[in-house]
Amino acid sequence: MSASGGLMEGNQAREDEDARDSCCADEESSPVVERRNRSGIISTPLSKSLKHSRALSQYIATCSAAAAVANANANRLAQSSLVTTGIKSHSVDAQHRGQVGLSKLDRGALVSSLLDSPSGLHLAQAAELLRRASMLLPVSDSSSLGVGGDMEAVSASDSLGSVTDFPLLSNGGGVGGTFPFHPGLFIMTPAGVFLADGALSQVTGASEQQQAHSEMAAAANANAKKKRKRCGLCPPCRRRINCEQCSSCRNRKTGHQICKFRKCEELKKKPAGGLEVMLPTGAPFRWFQ
DNA sequence: CGGAACGTGTGA
DNA sequence: TCACACGTTCCG
Ligand SMILES: [Zn+2]
Ligand SMILES: [Zn+2]
């Protein structure tokens, strides 16, 4: 299985990561400032603080080693749920950037090739990996995802299914230096990369989110005909970087829409108020036909 | 009906 | 005043 190869790389990369860890601790002096608005919702996409929006693909283009690390991380995710990545591995980063030289061109080629690849198999791969990850938790029966539409656990497969315009981050099918995962599956924060699943409880502090929720409720109460605000709870809301690849990201200038992967699950729902019956399929029930 | 473009509320 | 992003309209 190709996964074994990835694992081996993972071990190696892990040492790397450890080494860098100490380095990170150095600049860890500033305790990860998270930008939240008053409602406690994380407002600023991480890409902002990273100078310019850096697409996931760019990370890869920048240093394939990072991909390996991420890969290892993904595996370790299954055990620890929290990982630190080498996102700010400036030294390595600079090194690679200098040595590559054609990072821009590379990126373009990469992306285009990504768009090309059929990618079905990789989905399966990623899915399997994710399944492994969730094996540790009481896998909320994703099968019984029925009337309980309230359920926050948007399964990875869900994301996979809903996303259509996203180029898979993998080429031809080799394991060598590619990143066979769907960027939509990850939540990248300055503290690390998480599975988007949400099943893996990770992020720090659910209290703030609760606060956000109450705030939102208050706002809604004040005026029903106001712009709704993101819930701040759902996985998309917790995501903090724009993918820079979805349609919303690509034409942000004219689209004025948030990244598709960051679009709040609540806001996706129809704004309609209470009296709405939803079929288990998610389609709105019509009283008349 | 889905997506792109646009208007504009909202918070910084 | 600006950037962000929700809601609406337009368009295929
Ligand atoms: Zn995006
Ligand atoms: Zn949300």
PDB file of C-alpha atoms (C1' of nucleotides) and ligand atoms in Angstrom:
ATOM      1  CA  MET A   1       0.000   0.000   0.000  1.00  0.00           C
ATOM      2  CA  SER A   2       1.253   3.386  -0.782  1.00  0.00           C
ATOM      3  CA  ALA A   3       0.245   4.507   2.654  1.00  0.00           C
ATOM      4  CA  SER A   4       3.100   2.596   4.188  1.00  0.00           C
ATOM      5  CA  GLY A   5       5.509   4.625   2.202  1.00  0.00           C
ATOM      6  CA  GLY A   6       3.847   7.739   3.453  1.00  0.00           C
ATOM      7  CA  LEU A   7       4.185   6.513   6.963  1.00  0.00           C
ATOM      8  CA  MET A   8       7.872   6.007   6.631  1.00  0.00           C
ATOM      9  CA  GLU A   9       8.238   9.457   5.307  1.00  0.00           C
ATOM     10  CA  GLY A  10       6.137  10.541   8.179  1.00  0.00           C
ATOM     11  CA  ASN A  11       8.601   9.203  10.680  1.00  0.00           C
ATOM     12  CA  GLN A  12      11.366  11.021   9.081  1.00  0.00           C
ATOM     13  CA  ALA A  13       9.432  14.169   8.757  1.00  0.00           C
ATOM     14  CA  ARG A  14       8.522  13.885  12.353  1.00  0.00           C
ATOM     15  CA  GLU A  15      12.089  14.273  13.427  1.00  0.00           C
ATOM     16  CA  ASP A  16      12.253  17.254  11.230  1.00  0.00           C
ATOM     17  CA  GLU A  17       9.256  18.643  12.848  1.00  0.00           C
ATOM     18  CA  ASP A  18      10.636  18.085  16.303  1.00  0.00           C
ATOM     19  CA  ALA A  19      13.729  19.947  15.413  1.00  0.00           C
ATOM     20  CA  ARG A  20      11.698  22.761  14.065  1.00  0.00           C
ATOM     21  CA  ASP A  21       9.519  22.608  17.086  1.00  0.00           C
ATOM     22  CA  SER A  22      12.186  24.052  19.275  1.00  0.00           C
ATOM     23  CA  CYS A  23      12.674  26.687  16.699  1.00  0.00           C
ATOM     24  CA  CYS A  24       9.032  27.426  16.725  1.00  0.00           C
ATOM     25  CA  ALA A  25       8.973  27.646  20.468  1.00  0.00           C
ATOM     26  CA  ASP A  26      11.438  30.430  20.054  1.00  0.00           C
ATOM     27  CA  GLU A  27       9.148  32.656  18.170  1.00  0.00           C
ATOM     28  CA  GLU A  28       6.229  31.291  20.070  1.00  0.00           C
ATOM     29  CA  SER A  29       6.863  34.173  22.410  1.00  0.00           C
ATOM     30  CA  SER A  30       3.877  35.892  20.905  1.00  0.00           C
ATOM     31  CA  PRO A  31       0.943  33.725  21.870  1.00  0.00           C
ATOM     32  CA  VAL A  32      -0.849  33.202  18.620  1.00  0.00           C
ATOM     33  CA  VAL A  33      -3.061  36.174  18.331  1.00  0.00           C
ATOM     34  CA  GLU A  34      -6.402  35.159  17.041  1.00  0.00           C
ATOM     35  CA  ARG A  35      -8.415  37.878  15.485  1.00  0.00           C
ATOM     36  CA  ARG A  36     -11.953  37.690  16.671  1.00  0.00           C
ATOM     37  CA  ASN A  37     -14.616  40.262  16.464  1.00  0.00           C
ATOM     38  CA  ARG A  38     -16.647  41.184  19.431  1.00  0.00           C
ATOM     39  CA  SER A  39     -18.949  38.261  18.964  1.00  0.00           C
ATOM     40  CA  GLY A  40     -16.018  36.001  19.476  1.00  0.00           C
ATOM     41  CA  ILE A  41     -16.032  34.812  15.932  1.00  0.00           C
ATOM     42  CA  ILE A  42     -12.745  34.401  14.289  1.00  0.00           C
ATOM     43  CA  SER A  43     -12.933  37.066  11.693  1.00  0.00           C
ATOM     44  CA  THR A  44      -9.628  37.508  10.004  1.00  0.00           C
ATOM     45  CA  PRO A  45      -8.537  34.777   7.683  1.00  0.00           C
ATOM     46  CA  LEU A  46      -5.119  33.582   8.525  1.00  0.00           C
ATOM     47  CA  SER A  47      -3.974  34.327   5.049  1.00  0.00           C
ATOM     48  CA  LYS A  48      -4.157  37.945   6.014  1.00  0.00           C
ATOM     49  CA  SER A  49      -1.561  37.598   8.691  1.00  0.00           C
ATOM     50  CA  LEU A  50       0.505  35.592   6.314  1.00  0.00           C
ATOM     51  CA  LYS A  51       1.275  38.627   4.216  1.00  0.00           C
ATOM     52  CA  HIS A  52      -0.699  37.568   1.224  1.00  0.00           C
ATOM     53  CA  SER A  53      -3.162  34.859   0.811  1.00  0.00           C
ATOM     54  CA  ARG A  54      -1.155  31.723   0.324  1.00  0.00           C
ATOM     55  CA  ALA A  55      -3.003  28.922  -1.266  1.00  0.00           C
ATOM     56  CA  LEU A  56      -2.416  25.467  -0.004  1.00  0.00           C
ATOM     57  CA  SER A  57      -0.930  24.594  -3.313  1.00  0.00           C
ATOM     58  CA  GLN A  58       1.640  27.248  -2.804  1.00  0.00           C
ATOM     59  CA  TYR A  59       2.826  25.596   0.328  1.00  0.00           C
ATOM     60  CA  ILE A  60       3.362  22.530  -1.672  1.00  0.00           C
ATOM     61  CA  ALA A  61       5.040  24.311  -4.481  1.00  0.00           C
ATOM     62  CA  THR A  62       7.220  26.044  -1.972  1.00  0.00           C
ATOM     63  CA  CYS A  63       8.518  22.949  -0.356  1.00  0.00           C
ATOM     64  CA  SER A  64       7.479  19.444  -1.009  1.00  0.00           C
ATOM     65  CA  ALA A  65       8.918  18.556   2.345  1.00  0.00           C
ATOM     66  CA  ALA A  66       6.066  20.419   3.876  1.00  0.00           C
ATOM     67  CA  ALA A  67       3.761  18.079   2.092  1.00  0.00           C
ATOM     68  CA  ALA A  68       5.546  15.184   3.656  1.00  0.00           C
ATOM     69  CA  VAL A  69       5.205  16.790   7.030  1.00  0.00           C
ATOM     70  CA  ALA A  70       1.580  17.428   6.460  1.00  0.00           C
ATOM     71  CA  ASN A  71       1.213  13.865   5.436  1.00  0.00           C
ATOM     72  CA  ALA A  72       2.817  12.704   8.614  1.00  0.00           C
ATOM     73  CA  ASN A  73       0.660  15.085  10.509  1.00  0.00           C
ATOM     74  CA  ALA A  74      -2.414  13.692   8.954  1.00  0.00           C
ATOM     75  CA  ASN A  75      -1.393  10.315  10.209  1.00  0.00           C
ATOM     76  CA  ARG A  76      -0.576  11.550  13.647  1.00  0.00           C
ATOM     77  CA  LEU A  77      -3.844  13.321  13.703  1.00  0.00           C
ATOM     78  CA  ALA A  78      -5.370   9.966  14.187  1.00  0.00           C
ATOM     79  CA  GLN A  79      -3.670   9.730  17.534  1.00  0.00           C
ATOM     80  CA  SER A  80      -3.214  13.161  18.907  1.00  0.00           C
ATOM     81  CA  SER A  81      -5.718  15.284  17.079  1.00  0.00           C
ATOM     82  CA  LEU A  82      -3.471  18.252  17.484  1.00  0.00           C
ATOM     83  CA  VAL A  83      -0.375  18.834  15.493  1.00  0.00           C
ATOM     84  CA  THR A  84       2.023  21.590  14.805  1.00  0.00           C
ATOM     85  CA  THR A  85       3.103  22.082  11.298  1.00  0.00           C
ATOM     86  CA  GLY A  86       5.989  23.802   9.769  1.00  0.00           C
ATOM     87  CA  ILE A  87       3.885  26.551   8.347  1.00  0.00           C
ATOM     88  CA  LYS A  88       6.279  29.138   9.597  1.00  0.00           C
ATOM     89  CA  SER A  89       9.383  27.265   8.783  1.00  0.00           C
ATOM     90  CA  HIS A  90      10.980  30.370   7.404  1.00  0.00           C
ATOM     91  CA  SER A  91      14.443  28.970   7.054  1.00  0.00           C
ATOM     92  CA  VAL A  92      13.448  25.918   5.127  1.00  0.00           C
ATOM     93  CA  ASP A  93      10.897  27.906   3.274  1.00  0.00           C
ATOM     94  CA  ALA A  94      13.342  30.506   2.078  1.00  0.00           C
ATOM     95  CA  GLN A  95      15.811  27.851   1.201  1.00  0.00           C
ATOM     96  CA  HIS A  96      13.412  26.009  -0.962  1.00  0.00           C
ATOM     97  CA  ARG A  97      12.064  29.100  -2.536  1.00  0.00           C
ATOM     98  CA  GLY A  98      15.478  30.155  -3.560  1.00  0.00           C
ATOM     99  CA  GLN A  99      16.383  26.811  -4.912  1.00  0.00           C
ATOM    100  CA  VAL A 100      13.229  26.302  -6.842  1.00  0.00           C
ATOM    101  CA  GLY A 101      13.146  29.628  -8.540  1.00  0.00           C
ATOM    102  CA  LEU A 102      10.235  28.748 -10.709  1.00  0.00           C
ATOM    103  CA  SER A 103       7.844  28.531  -7.851  1.00  0.00           C
ATOM    104  CA  LYS A 104       5.322  30.638  -9.654  1.00  0.00           C
ATOM    105  CA  LEU A 105       5.495  28.723 -12.836  1.00  0.00           C
ATOM    106  CA  ASP A 106       5.612  25.558 -10.867  1.00  0.00           C
ATOM    107  CA  ARG A 107       2.492  26.463  -9.076  1.00  0.00           C
ATOM    108  CA  GLY A 108       0.662  27.214 -12.244  1.00  0.00           C
ATOM    109  CA  ALA A 109       1.687  23.977 -13.803  1.00  0.00           C
ATOM    110  CA  LEU A 110       0.820  22.157 -10.644  1.00  0.00           C
ATOM    111  CA  VAL A 111      -2.615  23.627 -10.414  1.00  0.00           C
ATOM    112  CA  SER A 112      -3.400  23.039 -14.018  1.00  0.00           C
ATOM    113  CA  SER A 113      -2.234  19.490 -13.776  1.00  0.00           C
ATOM    114  CA  LEU A 114      -4.353  19.119 -10.711  1.00  0.00           C
ATOM    115  CA  LEU A 115      -7.371  20.323 -12.543  1.00  0.00           C
ATOM    116  CA  ASP A 116      -6.646  17.742 -15.078  1.00  0.00           C
ATOM    117  CA  SER A 117      -6.338  14.706 -12.936  1.00  0.00           C
ATOM    118  CA  PRO A 118      -9.440  12.603 -12.509  1.00  0.00           C
ATOM    119  CA  SER A 119      -8.699  12.258  -8.858  1.00  0.00           C
ATOM    120  CA  GLY A 120     -11.375   9.838  -7.877  1.00  0.00           C
ATOM    121  CA  LEU A 121      -8.952   7.428  -6.351  1.00  0.00           C
ATOM    122  CA  HIS A 122      -7.341  10.013  -4.206  1.00  0.00           C
ATOM    123  CA  LEU A 123     -10.621  10.899  -2.743  1.00  0.00           C
ATOM    124  CA  ALA A 124     -10.933   7.348  -1.683  1.00  0.00           C
ATOM    125  CA  GLN A 125      -7.477   7.460  -0.245  1.00  0.00           C
ATOM    126  CA  ALA A 126      -8.162  10.540   1.759  1.00  0.00           C
ATOM    127  CA  ALA A 127     -11.457   9.151   2.851  1.00  0.00           C
ATOM    128  CA  GLU A 128      -9.794   6.047   4.114  1.00  0.00           C
ATOM    129  CA  LEU A 129      -7.283   8.039   5.998  1.00  0.00           C
ATOM    130  CA  LEU A 130      -9.983  10.084   7.551  1.00  0.00           C
ATOM    131  CA  ARG A 131     -11.867   6.994   8.483  1.00  0.00           C
ATOM    132  CA  ARG A 132      -8.805   5.788  10.261  1.00  0.00           C
ATOM    133  CA  ALA A 133      -8.647   9.036  12.074  1.00  0.00           C
ATOM    134  CA  SER A 134     -12.218   8.891  13.188  1.00  0.00           C
ATOM    135  CA  MET A 135     -11.934   5.301  14.237  1.00  0.00           C
ATOM    136  CA  LEU A 136     -10.738   6.565  17.564  1.00  0.00           C
ATOM    137  CA  LEU A 137     -13.851   8.451  18.281  1.00  0.00           C
ATOM    138  CA  PRO A 138     -17.374   7.202  18.692  1.00  0.00           C
ATOM    139  CA  VAL A 139     -17.954   7.710  15.016  1.00  0.00           C
ATOM    140  CA  SER A 140     -21.262   9.452  15.102  1.00  0.00           C
ATOM    141  CA  ASP A 141     -23.346   7.390  12.789  1.00  0.00           C
ATOM    142  CA  SER A 142     -22.990   9.391   9.671  1.00  0.00           C
ATOM    143  CA  SER A 143     -25.434   6.979   8.183  1.00  0.00           C
ATOM    144  CA  SER A 144     -28.191   8.074  10.493  1.00  0.00           C
ATOM    145  CA  LEU A 145     -27.676  11.686   9.557  1.00  0.00           C
ATOM    146  CA  GLY A 146     -31.344  12.213   9.174  1.00  0.00           C
ATOM    147  CA  VAL A 147     -33.718  14.582  10.844  1.00  0.00           C
ATOM    148  CA  GLY A 148     -31.005  15.628  13.190  1.00  0.00           C
ATOM    149  CA  GLY A 149     -29.887  18.185  10.710  1.00  0.00           C
ATOM    150  CA  ASP A 150     -28.737  20.195  13.639  1.00  0.00           C
ATOM    151  CA  MET A 151     -25.816  17.929  14.019  1.00  0.00           C
ATOM    152  CA  GLU A 152     -22.612  19.817  13.755  1.00  0.00           C
ATOM    153  CA  ALA A 153     -20.475  16.912  12.766  1.00  0.00           C
ATOM    154  CA  VAL A 154     -20.168  17.510   9.108  1.00  0.00           C
ATOM    155  CA  SER A 155     -18.406  14.422   8.064  1.00  0.00           C
ATOM    156  CA  ALA A 156     -15.423  14.581   5.838  1.00  0.00           C
ATOM    157  CA  SER A 157     -17.217  12.656   3.226  1.00  0.00           C
ATOM    158  CA  ASP A 158     -19.804  15.339   3.307  1.00  0.00           C
ATOM    159  CA  SER A 159     -17.295  17.964   2.399  1.00  0.00           C
ATOM    160  CA  LEU A 160     -15.956  15.776  -0.272  1.00  0.00           C
ATOM    161  CA  GLY A 161     -19.307  15.312  -1.769  1.00  0.00           C
ATOM    162  CA  SER A 162     -20.353  18.899  -1.684  1.00  0.00           C
ATOM    163  CA  VAL A 163     -17.239  20.306  -3.143  1.00  0.00           C
ATOM    164  CA  THR A 164     -17.199  20.220  -6.844  1.00  0.00           C
ATOM    165  CA  ASP A 165     -14.967  22.918  -8.141  1.00  0.00           C
ATOM    166  CA  PHE A 166     -11.957  22.067  -6.159  1.00  0.00           C
ATOM    167  CA  PRO A 167      -8.867  20.740  -7.794  1.00  0.00           C
ATOM    168  CA  LEU A 168      -7.454  17.847  -5.925  1.00  0.00           C
ATOM    169  CA  LEU A 169      -4.028  18.414  -4.635  1.00  0.00           C
ATOM    170  CA  SER A 170      -2.328  15.511  -6.192  1.00  0.00           C
ATOM    171  CA  ASN A 171      -1.009  14.726  -9.570  1.00  0.00           C
ATOM    172  CA  GLY A 172      -0.858  11.609 -11.672  1.00  0.00           C
ATOM    173  CA  GLY A 173      -0.995   9.336  -8.696  1.00  0.00           C
ATOM    174  CA  GLY A 174       2.471   9.126  -7.306  1.00  0.00           C
ATOM    175  CA  VAL A 175       3.226   9.431  -3.649  1.00  0.00           C
ATOM    176  CA  GLY A 176       6.396  11.253  -4.342  1.00  0.00           C
ATOM    177  CA  GLY A 177       6.107  14.709  -2.961  1.00  0.00           C
ATOM    178  CA  THR A 178       2.475  15.151  -3.724  1.00  0.00           C
ATOM    179  CA  PHE A 179      -0.249  16.143  -1.391  1.00  0.00           C
ATOM    180  CA  PRO A 180      -3.016  13.677  -1.943  1.00  0.00           C
ATOM    181  CA  PHE A 181      -5.510  15.473   0.229  1.00  0.00           C
ATOM    182  CA  HIS A 182      -8.347  17.759  -0.420  1.00  0.00           C
ATOM    183  CA  PRO A 183      -7.561  21.145   1.056  1.00  0.00           C
ATOM    184  CA  GLY A 184     -11.135  21.362   2.077  1.00  0.00           C
ATOM    185  CA  LEU A 185     -10.467  18.600   4.527  1.00  0.00           C
ATOM    186  CA  PHE A 186      -8.137  20.655   6.607  1.00  0.00           C
ATOM    187  CA  ILE A 187      -8.486  23.542   8.898  1.00  0.00           C
ATOM    188  CA  MET A 188      -5.227  25.371   8.959  1.00  0.00           C
ATOM    189  CA  THR A 189      -4.404  27.562  11.853  1.00  0.00           C
ATOM    190  CA  PRO A 190      -1.199  29.136  13.036  1.00  0.00           C
ATOM    191  CA  ALA A 191      -1.204  26.458  15.672  1.00  0.00           C
ATOM    192  CA  GLY A 192      -1.439  23.637  13.231  1.00  0.00           C
ATOM    193  CA  VAL A 193      -3.509  21.779  10.746  1.00  0.00           C
ATOM    194  CA  PHE A 194      -6.668  20.048  11.731  1.00  0.00           C
ATOM    195  CA  LEU A 195      -9.029  17.777  10.013  1.00  0.00           C
ATOM    196  CA  ALA A 196     -12.014  19.689   8.907  1.00  0.00           C
ATOM    197  CA  ASP A 197     -14.207  16.974  10.231  1.00  0.00           C
ATOM    198  CA  GLY A 198     -15.001  18.644  13.490  1.00  0.00           C
ATOM    199  CA  ALA A 199     -15.352  15.197  14.946  1.00  0.00           C
ATOM    200  CA  LEU A 200     -11.826  15.609  16.136  1.00  0.00           C
ATOM    201  CA  SER A 201     -12.418  18.159  18.762  1.00  0.00           C
ATOM    202  CA  GLN A 202      -9.394  20.318  18.590  1.00  0.00           C
ATOM    203  CA  VAL A 203      -9.580  24.020  18.563  1.00  0.00           C
ATOM    204  CA  THR A 204      -9.093  25.836  21.791  1.00  0.00           C
ATOM    205  CA  GLY A 205     -12.017  27.193  23.642  1.00  0.00           C
ATOM    206  CA  ALA A 206     -15.582  26.415  22.843  1.00  0.00           C
ATOM    207  CA  SER A 207     -16.723  29.034  25.288  1.00  0.00           C
ATOM    208  CA  GLU A 208     -16.035  31.842  22.901  1.00  0.00           C
ATOM    209  CA  GLN A 209     -18.064  30.153  20.280  1.00  0.00           C
ATOM    210  CA  GLN A 210     -20.922  29.896  22.649  1.00  0.00           C
ATOM    211  CA  GLN A 211     -20.596  33.543  23.318  1.00  0.00           C
ATOM    212  CA  ALA A 212     -20.725  34.207  19.640  1.00  0.00           C
ATOM    213  CA  HIS A 213     -23.850  32.181  19.439  1.00  0.00           C
ATOM    214  CA  SER A 214     -25.661  34.082  22.114  1.00  0.00           C
ATOM    215  CA  GLU A 215     -24.584  37.323  20.557  1.00  0.00           C
ATOM    216  CA  MET A 216     -25.934  36.241  17.273  1.00  0.00           C
ATOM    217  CA  ALA A 217     -29.203  35.284  18.848  1.00  0.00           C
ATOM    218  CA  ALA A 218     -29.449  38.699  20.398  1.00  0.00           C
ATOM    219  CA  ALA A 219     -28.813  40.358  17.094  1.00  0.00           C
ATOM    220  CA  ALA A 220     -31.428  38.243  15.424  1.00  0.00           C
ATOM    221  CA  ASN A 221     -33.830  39.121  18.157  1.00  0.00           C
ATOM    222  CA  ALA A 222     -33.177  42.800  17.710  1.00  0.00           C
ATOM    223  CA  ASN A 223     -34.006  42.887  14.054  1.00  0.00           C
ATOM    224  CA  ALA A 224     -35.103  39.920  12.083  1.00  0.00           C
ATOM    225  CA  LYS A 225     -34.409  41.533   8.760  1.00  0.00           C
ATOM    226  CA  LYS A 226     -30.729  42.073   9.246  1.00  0.00           C
ATOM    227  CA  LYS A 227     -27.808  40.396   7.677  1.00  0.00           C
ATOM    228  CA  ARG A 228     -27.297  37.109   9.322  1.00  0.00           C
ATOM    229  CA  LYS A 229     -23.926  36.414  10.787  1.00  0.00           C
ATOM    230  CA  ARG A 230     -21.860  33.327  10.643  1.00  0.00           C
ATOM    231  CA  CYS A 231     -22.430  30.976  13.510  1.00  0.00           C
ATOM    232  CA  GLY A 232     -18.758  30.614  14.253  1.00  0.00           C
ATOM    233  CA  LEU A 233     -19.377  27.034  15.249  1.00  0.00           C
ATOM    234  CA  CYS A 234     -19.521  24.990  12.144  1.00  0.00           C
ATOM    235  CA  PRO A 235     -16.354  23.612  10.576  1.00  0.00           C
ATOM    236  CA  PRO A 236     -16.443  26.044   7.714  1.00  0.00           C
ATOM    237  CA  CYS A 237     -16.644  28.897  10.158  1.00  0.00           C
ATOM    238  CA  ARG A 238     -13.689  27.567  12.060  1.00  0.00           C
ATOM    239  CA  ARG A 239     -11.613  27.482   8.976  1.00  0.00           C
ATOM    240  CA  ARG A 240      -9.353  30.447   8.962  1.00  0.00           C
ATOM    241  CA  ILE A 241      -7.698  30.616   5.631  1.00  0.00           C
ATOM    242  CA  ASN A 242      -9.102  31.113   2.216  1.00  0.00           C
ATOM    243  CA  CYS A 243      -8.386  28.283  -0.120  1.00  0.00           C
ATOM    244  CA  GLU A 244      -7.687  30.733  -2.899  1.00  0.00           C
ATOM    245  CA  GLN A 245      -8.803  28.140  -5.354  1.00  0.00           C
ATOM    246  CA  CYS A 246     -12.528  27.980  -5.176  1.00  0.00           C
ATOM    247  CA  SER A 247     -14.602  30.204  -7.386  1.00  0.00           C
ATOM    248  CA  SER A 248     -15.400  32.549  -4.541  1.00  0.00           C
ATOM    249  CA  CYS A 249     -11.754  33.012  -3.760  1.00  0.00           C
ATOM    250  CA  ARG A 250     -10.732  33.381  -7.334  1.00  0.00           C
ATOM    251  CA  ASN A 251     -13.064  36.202  -8.145  1.00  0.00           C
ATOM    252  CA  ARG A 252     -13.286  37.780  -4.779  1.00  0.00           C
ATOM    253  CA  LYS A 253     -13.009  41.189  -6.350  1.00  0.00           C
ATOM    254  CA  THR A 254     -16.319  40.916  -8.082  1.00  0.00           C
ATOM    255  CA  GLY A 255     -17.905  38.086  -6.208  1.00  0.00           C
ATOM    256  CA  HIS A 256     -17.824  39.558  -2.740  1.00  0.00           C
ATOM    257  CA  GLN A 257     -18.323  36.110  -1.330  1.00  0.00           C
ATOM    258  CA  ILE A 258     -16.453  34.282   1.337  1.00  0.00           C
ATOM    259  CA  CYS A 259     -14.424  31.237   0.413  1.00  0.00           C
ATOM    260  CA  LYS A 260     -16.654  28.307  -0.275  1.00  0.00           C
ATOM    261  CA  PHE A 261     -14.911  26.296   2.353  1.00  0.00           C
ATOM    262  CA  ARG A 262     -15.490  28.991   4.880  1.00  0.00           C
ATOM    263  CA  LYS A 263     -19.112  29.601   4.123  1.00  0.00           C
ATOM    264  CA  CYS A 264     -21.102  29.044   7.253  1.00  0.00           C
ATOM    265  CA  GLU A 265     -23.311  26.012   7.234  1.00  0.00           C
ATOM    266  CA  GLU A 266     -26.086  28.017   8.801  1.00  0.00           C
ATOM    267  CA  LEU A 267     -25.919  30.717   6.198  1.00  0.00           C
ATOM    268  CA  LYS A 268     -26.108  28.154   3.483  1.00  0.00           C
ATOM    269  CA  LYS A 269     -29.507  27.200   4.737  1.00  0.00           C
ATOM    270  CA  LYS A 270     -32.466  29.069   3.504  1.00  0.00           C
ATOM    271  CA  PRO A 271     -32.987  32.242   5.508  1.00  0.00           C
ATOM    272  CA  ALA A 272     -36.620  31.294   5.957  1.00  0.00           C
ATOM    273  CA  GLY A 273     -37.725  31.272   9.557  1.00  0.00           C
ATOM    274  CA  GLY A 274     -39.217  28.549  11.693  1.00  0.00           C
ATOM    275  CA  LEU A 275     -42.019  26.840   9.814  1.00  0.00           C
ATOM    276  CA  GLU A 276     -39.979  24.844   7.408  1.00  0.00           C
ATOM    277  CA  VAL A 277     -39.984  21.119   7.144  1.00  0.00           C
ATOM    278  CA  MET A 278     -36.941  19.464   5.798  1.00  0.00           C
ATOM    279  CA  LEU A 279     -36.917  16.028   4.321  1.00  0.00           C
ATOM    280  CA  PRO A 280     -34.205  13.677   5.449  1.00  0.00           C
ATOM    281  CA  THR A 281     -32.661  14.212   2.078  1.00  0.00           C
ATOM    282  CA  GLY A 282     -32.141  17.833   2.918  1.00  0.00           C
ATOM    283  CA  ALA A 283     -34.621  19.017   0.346  1.00  0.00           C
ATOM    284  CA  PRO A 284     -37.364  21.289   1.569  1.00  0.00           C
ATOM    285  CA  PHE A 285     -40.659  19.598   1.895  1.00  0.00           C
ATOM    286  CA  ARG A 286     -43.432  21.040  -0.246  1.00  0.00           C
ATOM    287  CA  TRP A 287     -46.928  20.852   1.062  1.00  0.00           C
ATOM    288  CA  PHE A 288     -48.340  21.072  -2.404  1.00  0.00           C
ATOM    289  CA  GLN A 289     -47.273  19.655  -5.651  1.00  0.00           C
TER     290      GLN A 289
ATOM    291  C1'  DC B   1     -31.849  26.256 -10.809  1.00  0.00           C
ATOM    292  C1'  DG B   2     -26.823  27.444  -9.923  1.00  0.00           C
ATOM    293  C1'  DG B   3     -23.405  30.610 -10.212  1.00  0.00           C
ATOM    294  C1'  DA B   4     -21.580  35.310 -11.127  1.00  0.00           C
ATOM    295  C1'  DA B   5     -22.111  40.242 -10.393  1.00  0.00           C
ATOM    296  C1'  DC B   6     -23.623  43.748  -7.662  1.00  0.00           C
ATOM    297  C1'  DG B   7     -25.478  46.550  -3.711  1.00  0.00           C
ATOM    298  C1'  DT B   8     -24.799  47.424   0.697  1.00  0.00           C
ATOM    299  C1'  DG B   9     -24.846  46.383   5.978  1.00  0.00           C
ATOM    300  C1'  DT B  10     -21.371  45.956   9.371  1.00  0.00           C
ATOM    301  C1'  DG B  11     -17.359  46.253  12.106  1.00  0.00           C
ATOM    302  C1'  DA B  12     -12.678  47.983  12.395  1.00  0.00           C
TER     303       DA B  12
ATOM    304  C1'  DT C   1     -13.271  55.306   5.216  1.00  0.00           C
ATOM    305  C1'  DC C   2     -12.246  50.687   4.103  1.00  0.00           C
ATOM    306  C1'  DA C   3     -12.474  45.594   3.789  1.00  0.00           C
ATOM    307  C1'  DC C   4     -15.345  41.860   4.402  1.00  0.00           C
ATOM    308  C1'  DA C   5     -19.139  39.191   3.229  1.00  0.00           C
ATOM    309  C1'  DC C   6     -24.614  38.564   3.197  1.00  0.00           C
ATOM    310  C1'  DG C   7     -28.523  39.199   0.380  1.00  0.00           C
ATOM    311  C1'  DT C   8     -30.392  40.170  -4.076  1.00  0.00           C
ATOM    312  C1'  DT C   9     -30.456  40.401  -8.867  1.00  0.00           C
ATOM    313  C1'  DC C  10     -28.882  39.008 -13.205  1.00  0.00           C
ATOM    314  C1'  DC C  11     -27.664  35.630 -16.522  1.00  0.00           C
ATOM    315  C1'  DG C  12     -26.741  31.053 -18.643  1.00  0.00           C
TER     316       DG C  12
HETATM  317 ZN    ZN D   1     -11.861  29.416  -1.368  1.00  0.00          ZN
HETATM  318 ZN    ZN D   2     -20.968  28.625  10.728  1.00  0.00          ZN
END
